[in-house]
PDB file of N, CA and C in Angstrom:
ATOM      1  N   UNK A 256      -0.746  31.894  14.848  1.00 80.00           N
ATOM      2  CA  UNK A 256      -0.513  30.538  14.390  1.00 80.00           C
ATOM      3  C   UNK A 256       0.627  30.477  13.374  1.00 80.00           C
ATOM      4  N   UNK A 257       0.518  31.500  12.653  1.00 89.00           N
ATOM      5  CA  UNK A 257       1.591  31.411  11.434  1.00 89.00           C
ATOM      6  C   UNK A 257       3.279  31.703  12.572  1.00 89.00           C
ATOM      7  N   UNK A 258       4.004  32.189  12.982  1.00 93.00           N
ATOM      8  CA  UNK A 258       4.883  32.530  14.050  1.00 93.00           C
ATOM      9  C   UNK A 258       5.072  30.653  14.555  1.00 93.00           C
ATOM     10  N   UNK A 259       4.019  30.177  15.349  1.00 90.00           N
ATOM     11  CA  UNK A 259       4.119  29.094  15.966  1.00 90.00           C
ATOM     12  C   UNK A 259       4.717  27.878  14.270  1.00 90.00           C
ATOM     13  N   UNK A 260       3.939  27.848  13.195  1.00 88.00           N
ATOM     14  CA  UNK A 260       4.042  27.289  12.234  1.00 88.00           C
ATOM     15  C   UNK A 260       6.248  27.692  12.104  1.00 88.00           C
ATOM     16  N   UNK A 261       6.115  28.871  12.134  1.00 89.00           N
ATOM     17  CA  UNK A 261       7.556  28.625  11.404  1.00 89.00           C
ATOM     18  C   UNK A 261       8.619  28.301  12.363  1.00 89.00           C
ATOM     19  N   UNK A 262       8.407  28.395  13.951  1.00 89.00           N
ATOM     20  CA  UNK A 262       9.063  28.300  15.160  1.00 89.00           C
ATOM     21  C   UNK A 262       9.128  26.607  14.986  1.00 89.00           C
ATOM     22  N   UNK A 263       8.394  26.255  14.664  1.00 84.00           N
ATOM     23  CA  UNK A 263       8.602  24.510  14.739  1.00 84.00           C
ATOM     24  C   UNK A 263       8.491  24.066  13.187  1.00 84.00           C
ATOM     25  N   UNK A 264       8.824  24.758  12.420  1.00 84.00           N
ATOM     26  CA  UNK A 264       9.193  24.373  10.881  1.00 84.00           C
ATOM     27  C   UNK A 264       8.064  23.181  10.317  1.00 84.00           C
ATOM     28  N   UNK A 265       6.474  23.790  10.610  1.00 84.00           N
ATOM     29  CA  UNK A 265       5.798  22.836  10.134  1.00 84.00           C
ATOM     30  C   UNK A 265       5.829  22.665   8.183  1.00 84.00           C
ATOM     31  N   UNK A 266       5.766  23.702   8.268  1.00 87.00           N
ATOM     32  CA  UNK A 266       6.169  23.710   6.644  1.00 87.00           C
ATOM     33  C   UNK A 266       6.936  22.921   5.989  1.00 87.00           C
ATOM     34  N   UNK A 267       7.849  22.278   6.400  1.00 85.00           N
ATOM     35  CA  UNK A 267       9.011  21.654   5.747  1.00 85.00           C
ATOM     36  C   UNK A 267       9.481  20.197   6.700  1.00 85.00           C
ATOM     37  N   UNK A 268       8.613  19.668   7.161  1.00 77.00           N
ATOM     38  CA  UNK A 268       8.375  18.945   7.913  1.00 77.00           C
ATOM     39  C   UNK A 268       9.039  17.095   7.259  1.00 77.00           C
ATOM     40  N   UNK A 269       7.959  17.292   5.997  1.00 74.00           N
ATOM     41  CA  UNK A 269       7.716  16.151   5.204  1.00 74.00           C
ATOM     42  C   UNK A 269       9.479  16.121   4.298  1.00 74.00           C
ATOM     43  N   UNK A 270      10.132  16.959   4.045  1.00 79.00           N
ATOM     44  CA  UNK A 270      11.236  17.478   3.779  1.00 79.00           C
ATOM     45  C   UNK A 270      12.242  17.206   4.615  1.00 79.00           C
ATOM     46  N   UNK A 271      12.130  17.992   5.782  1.00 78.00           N
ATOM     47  CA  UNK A 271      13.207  17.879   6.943  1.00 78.00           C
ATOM     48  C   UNK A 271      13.542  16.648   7.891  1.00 78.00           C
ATOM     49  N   UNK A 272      12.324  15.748   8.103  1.00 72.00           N
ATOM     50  CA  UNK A 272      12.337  14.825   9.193  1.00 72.00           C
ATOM     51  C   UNK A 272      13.343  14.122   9.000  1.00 72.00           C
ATOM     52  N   UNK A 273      14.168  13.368   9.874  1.00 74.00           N
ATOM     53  CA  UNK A 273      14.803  12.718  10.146  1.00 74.00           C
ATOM     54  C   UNK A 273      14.354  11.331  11.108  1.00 74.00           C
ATOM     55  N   UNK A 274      14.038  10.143  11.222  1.00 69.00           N
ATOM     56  CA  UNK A 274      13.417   9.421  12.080  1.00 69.00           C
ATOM     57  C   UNK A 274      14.755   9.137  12.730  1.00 69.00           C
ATOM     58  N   UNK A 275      14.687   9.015  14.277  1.00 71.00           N
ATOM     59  CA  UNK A 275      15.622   9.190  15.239  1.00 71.00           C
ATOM     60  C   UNK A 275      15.787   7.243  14.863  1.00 71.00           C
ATOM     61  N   UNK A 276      17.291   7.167  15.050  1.00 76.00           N
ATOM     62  CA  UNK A 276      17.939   5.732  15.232  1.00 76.00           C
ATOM     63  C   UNK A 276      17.417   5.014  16.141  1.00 76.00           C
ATOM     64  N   UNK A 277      16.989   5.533  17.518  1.00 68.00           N
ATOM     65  CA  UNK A 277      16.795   5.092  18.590  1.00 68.00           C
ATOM     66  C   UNK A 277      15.233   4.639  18.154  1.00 68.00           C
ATOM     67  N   UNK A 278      14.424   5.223  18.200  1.00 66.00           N
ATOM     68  CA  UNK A 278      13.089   5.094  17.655  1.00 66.00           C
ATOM     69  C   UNK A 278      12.671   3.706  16.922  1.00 66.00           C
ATOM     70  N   UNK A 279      13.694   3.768  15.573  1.00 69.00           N
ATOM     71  CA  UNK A 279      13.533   3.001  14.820  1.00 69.00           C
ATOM     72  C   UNK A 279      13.991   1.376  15.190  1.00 69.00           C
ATOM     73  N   UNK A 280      14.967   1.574  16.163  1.00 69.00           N
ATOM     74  CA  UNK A 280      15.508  -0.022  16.678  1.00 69.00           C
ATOM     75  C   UNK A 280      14.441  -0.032  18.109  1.00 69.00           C
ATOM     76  N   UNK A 281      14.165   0.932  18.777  1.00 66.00           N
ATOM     77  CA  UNK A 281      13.212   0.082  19.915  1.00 66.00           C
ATOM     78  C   UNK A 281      11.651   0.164  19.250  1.00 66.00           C
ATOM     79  N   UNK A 282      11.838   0.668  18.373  1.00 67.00           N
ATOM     80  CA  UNK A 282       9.973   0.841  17.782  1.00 67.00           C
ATOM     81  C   UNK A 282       9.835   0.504  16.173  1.00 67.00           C
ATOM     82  N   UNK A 283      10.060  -0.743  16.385  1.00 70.00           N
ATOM     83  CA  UNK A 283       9.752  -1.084  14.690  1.00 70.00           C
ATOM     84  C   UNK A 283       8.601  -0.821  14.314  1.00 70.00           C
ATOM     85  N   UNK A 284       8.427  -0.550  12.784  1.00 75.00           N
ATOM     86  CA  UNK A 284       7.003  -0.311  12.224  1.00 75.00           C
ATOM     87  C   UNK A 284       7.469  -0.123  10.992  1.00 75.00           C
ATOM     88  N   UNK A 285       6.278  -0.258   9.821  1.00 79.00           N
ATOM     89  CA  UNK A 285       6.279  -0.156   8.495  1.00 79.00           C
ATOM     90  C   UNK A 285       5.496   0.749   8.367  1.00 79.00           C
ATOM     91  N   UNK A 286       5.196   2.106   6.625  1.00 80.00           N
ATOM     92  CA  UNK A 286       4.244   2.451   6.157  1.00 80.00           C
ATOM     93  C   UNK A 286       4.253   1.372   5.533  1.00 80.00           C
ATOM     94  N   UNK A 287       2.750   1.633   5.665  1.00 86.00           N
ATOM     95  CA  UNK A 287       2.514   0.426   4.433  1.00 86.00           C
ATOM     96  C   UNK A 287       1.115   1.091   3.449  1.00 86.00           C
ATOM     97  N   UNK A 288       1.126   2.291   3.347  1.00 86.00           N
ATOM     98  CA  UNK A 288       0.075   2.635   2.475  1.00 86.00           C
ATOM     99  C   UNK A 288      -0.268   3.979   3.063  1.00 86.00           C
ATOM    100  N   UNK A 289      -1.677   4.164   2.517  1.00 88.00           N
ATOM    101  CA  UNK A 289      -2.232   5.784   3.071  1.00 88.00           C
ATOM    102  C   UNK A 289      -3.854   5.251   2.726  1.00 88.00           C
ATOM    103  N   UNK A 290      -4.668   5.873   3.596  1.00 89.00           N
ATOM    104  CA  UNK A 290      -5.733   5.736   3.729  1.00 89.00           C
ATOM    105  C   UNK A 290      -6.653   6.782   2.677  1.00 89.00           C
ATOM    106  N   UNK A 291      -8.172   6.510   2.735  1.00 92.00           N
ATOM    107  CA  UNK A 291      -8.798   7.104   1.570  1.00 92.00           C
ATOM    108  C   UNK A 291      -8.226   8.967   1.719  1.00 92.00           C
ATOM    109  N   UNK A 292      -7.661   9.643   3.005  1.00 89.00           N
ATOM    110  CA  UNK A 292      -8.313  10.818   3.211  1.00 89.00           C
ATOM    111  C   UNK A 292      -6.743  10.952   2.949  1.00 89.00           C
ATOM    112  N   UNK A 293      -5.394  10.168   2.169  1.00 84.00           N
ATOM    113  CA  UNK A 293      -4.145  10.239   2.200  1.00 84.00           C
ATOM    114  C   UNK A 293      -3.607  10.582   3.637  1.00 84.00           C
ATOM    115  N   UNK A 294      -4.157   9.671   4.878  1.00 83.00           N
ATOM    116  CA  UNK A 294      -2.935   9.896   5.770  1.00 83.00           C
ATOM    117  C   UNK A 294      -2.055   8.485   5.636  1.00 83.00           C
ATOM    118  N   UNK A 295      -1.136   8.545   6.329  1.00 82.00           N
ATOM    119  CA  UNK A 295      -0.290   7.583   6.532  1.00 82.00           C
ATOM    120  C   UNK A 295      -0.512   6.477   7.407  1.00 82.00           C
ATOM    121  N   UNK A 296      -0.691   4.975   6.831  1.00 85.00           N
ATOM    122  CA  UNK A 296      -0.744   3.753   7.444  1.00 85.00           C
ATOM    123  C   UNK A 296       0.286   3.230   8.036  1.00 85.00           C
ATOM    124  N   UNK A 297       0.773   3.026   9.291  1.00 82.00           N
ATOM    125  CA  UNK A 297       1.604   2.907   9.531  1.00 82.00           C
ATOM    126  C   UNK A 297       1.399   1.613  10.441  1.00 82.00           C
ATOM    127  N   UNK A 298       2.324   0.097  10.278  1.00 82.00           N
ATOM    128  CA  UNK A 298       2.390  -1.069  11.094  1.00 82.00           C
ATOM    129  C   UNK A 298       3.357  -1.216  11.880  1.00 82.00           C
ATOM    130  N   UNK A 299       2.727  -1.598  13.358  1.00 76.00           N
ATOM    131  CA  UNK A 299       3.509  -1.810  14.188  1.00 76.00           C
ATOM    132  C   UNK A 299       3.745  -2.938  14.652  1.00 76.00           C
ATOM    133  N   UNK A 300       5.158  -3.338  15.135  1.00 73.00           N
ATOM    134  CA  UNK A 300       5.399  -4.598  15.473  1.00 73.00           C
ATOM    135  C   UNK A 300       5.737  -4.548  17.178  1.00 73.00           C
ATOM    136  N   UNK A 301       4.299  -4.720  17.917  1.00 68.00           N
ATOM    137  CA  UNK A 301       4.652  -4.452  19.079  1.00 68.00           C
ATOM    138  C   UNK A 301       5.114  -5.477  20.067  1.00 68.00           C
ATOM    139  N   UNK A 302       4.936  -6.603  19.445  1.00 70.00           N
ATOM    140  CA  UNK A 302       5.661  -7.761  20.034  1.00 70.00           C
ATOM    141  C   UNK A 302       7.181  -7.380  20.331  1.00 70.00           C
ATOM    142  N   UNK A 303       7.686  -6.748  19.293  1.00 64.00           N
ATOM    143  CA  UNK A 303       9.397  -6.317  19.508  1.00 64.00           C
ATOM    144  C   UNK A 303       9.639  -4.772  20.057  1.00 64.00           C
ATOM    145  N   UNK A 304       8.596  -4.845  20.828  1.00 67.00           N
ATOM    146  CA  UNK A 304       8.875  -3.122  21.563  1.00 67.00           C
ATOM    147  C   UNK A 304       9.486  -3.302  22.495  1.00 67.00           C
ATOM    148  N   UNK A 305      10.790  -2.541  22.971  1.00 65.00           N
ATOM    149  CA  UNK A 305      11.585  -2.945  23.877  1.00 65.00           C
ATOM    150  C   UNK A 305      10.956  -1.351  24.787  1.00 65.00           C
ATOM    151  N   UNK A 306       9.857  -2.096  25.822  1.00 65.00           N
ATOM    152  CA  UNK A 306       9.319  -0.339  26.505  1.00 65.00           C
ATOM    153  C   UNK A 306      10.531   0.411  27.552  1.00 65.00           C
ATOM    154  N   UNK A 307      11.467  -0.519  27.831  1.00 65.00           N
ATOM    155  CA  UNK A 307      12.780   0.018  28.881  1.00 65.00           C
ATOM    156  C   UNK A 307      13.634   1.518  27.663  1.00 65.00           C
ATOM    157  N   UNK A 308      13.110   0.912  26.425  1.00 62.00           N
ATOM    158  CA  UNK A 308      14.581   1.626  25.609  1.00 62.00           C
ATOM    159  C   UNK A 308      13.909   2.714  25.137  1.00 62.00           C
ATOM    160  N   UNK A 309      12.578   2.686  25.262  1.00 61.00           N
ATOM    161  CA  UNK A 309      11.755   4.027  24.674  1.00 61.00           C
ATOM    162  C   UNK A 309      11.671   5.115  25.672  1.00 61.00           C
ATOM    163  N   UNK A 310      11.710   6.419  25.328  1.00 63.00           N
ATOM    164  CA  UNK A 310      10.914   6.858  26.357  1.00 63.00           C
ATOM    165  C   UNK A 310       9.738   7.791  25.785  1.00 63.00           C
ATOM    166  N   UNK A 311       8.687   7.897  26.801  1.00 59.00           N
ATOM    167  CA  UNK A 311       7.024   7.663  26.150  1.00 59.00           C
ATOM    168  C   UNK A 311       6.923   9.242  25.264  1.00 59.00           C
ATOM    169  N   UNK A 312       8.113  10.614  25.197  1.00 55.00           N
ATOM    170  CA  UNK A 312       7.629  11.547  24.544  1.00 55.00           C
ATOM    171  C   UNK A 312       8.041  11.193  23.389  1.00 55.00           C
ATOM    172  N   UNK A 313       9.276  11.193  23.177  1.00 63.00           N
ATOM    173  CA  UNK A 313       9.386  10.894  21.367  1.00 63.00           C
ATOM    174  C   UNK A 313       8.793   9.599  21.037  1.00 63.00           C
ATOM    175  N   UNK A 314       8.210   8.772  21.603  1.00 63.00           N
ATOM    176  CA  UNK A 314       7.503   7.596  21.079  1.00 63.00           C
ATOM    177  C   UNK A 314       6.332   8.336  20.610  1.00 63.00           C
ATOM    178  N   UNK A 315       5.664   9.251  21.409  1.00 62.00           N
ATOM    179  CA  UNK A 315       4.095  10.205  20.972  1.00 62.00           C
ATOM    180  C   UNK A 315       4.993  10.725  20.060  1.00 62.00           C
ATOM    181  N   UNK A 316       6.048  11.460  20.214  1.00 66.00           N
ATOM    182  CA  UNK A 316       6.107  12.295  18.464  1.00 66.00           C
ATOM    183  C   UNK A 316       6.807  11.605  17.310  1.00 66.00           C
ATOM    184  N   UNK A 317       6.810  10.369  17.905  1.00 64.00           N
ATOM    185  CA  UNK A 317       7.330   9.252  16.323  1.00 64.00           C
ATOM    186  C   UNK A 317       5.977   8.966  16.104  1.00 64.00           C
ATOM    187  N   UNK A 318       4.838   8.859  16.769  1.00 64.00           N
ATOM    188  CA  UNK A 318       3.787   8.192  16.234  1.00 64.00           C
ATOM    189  C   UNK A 318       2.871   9.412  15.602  1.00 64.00           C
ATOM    190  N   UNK A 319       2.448  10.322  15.997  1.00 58.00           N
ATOM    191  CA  UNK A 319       1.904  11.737  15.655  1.00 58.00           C
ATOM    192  C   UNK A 319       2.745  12.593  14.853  1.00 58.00           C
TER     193      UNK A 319
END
């Protein structure tokens, strides 16, 4: 597990990310807080989801 951890740089994650341009104009959303257990609240505005401009893997790894 530790090997797999540094092969995909989970460590430095919260540090490194970058949210893709594309993402952010076909998939609007806000944090808007963190829940009791501190994960991240995140709002979506799915009325303005353009589903032609997404495609469905980095939409799972913008949301996860």
């Amino acid at each position: 597990h530790i090997q797999w951890r540094k092969d995909n740089s989970v460590d430095t994650i919260l540090q490194d990310y970058v949210e893709h341009e594309a993402l952010s104009k076909y998939f609007p959303g806000n944090l808007i807080g963190f829940d009791k257990e501190n994960c991240p609240v995140k709002y979506f505005a799915f009325g303005n989801l353009d589903a032609k401009g997404t495609q469905i893997v980095r939409l799972i790894l913008f949301c996860c």
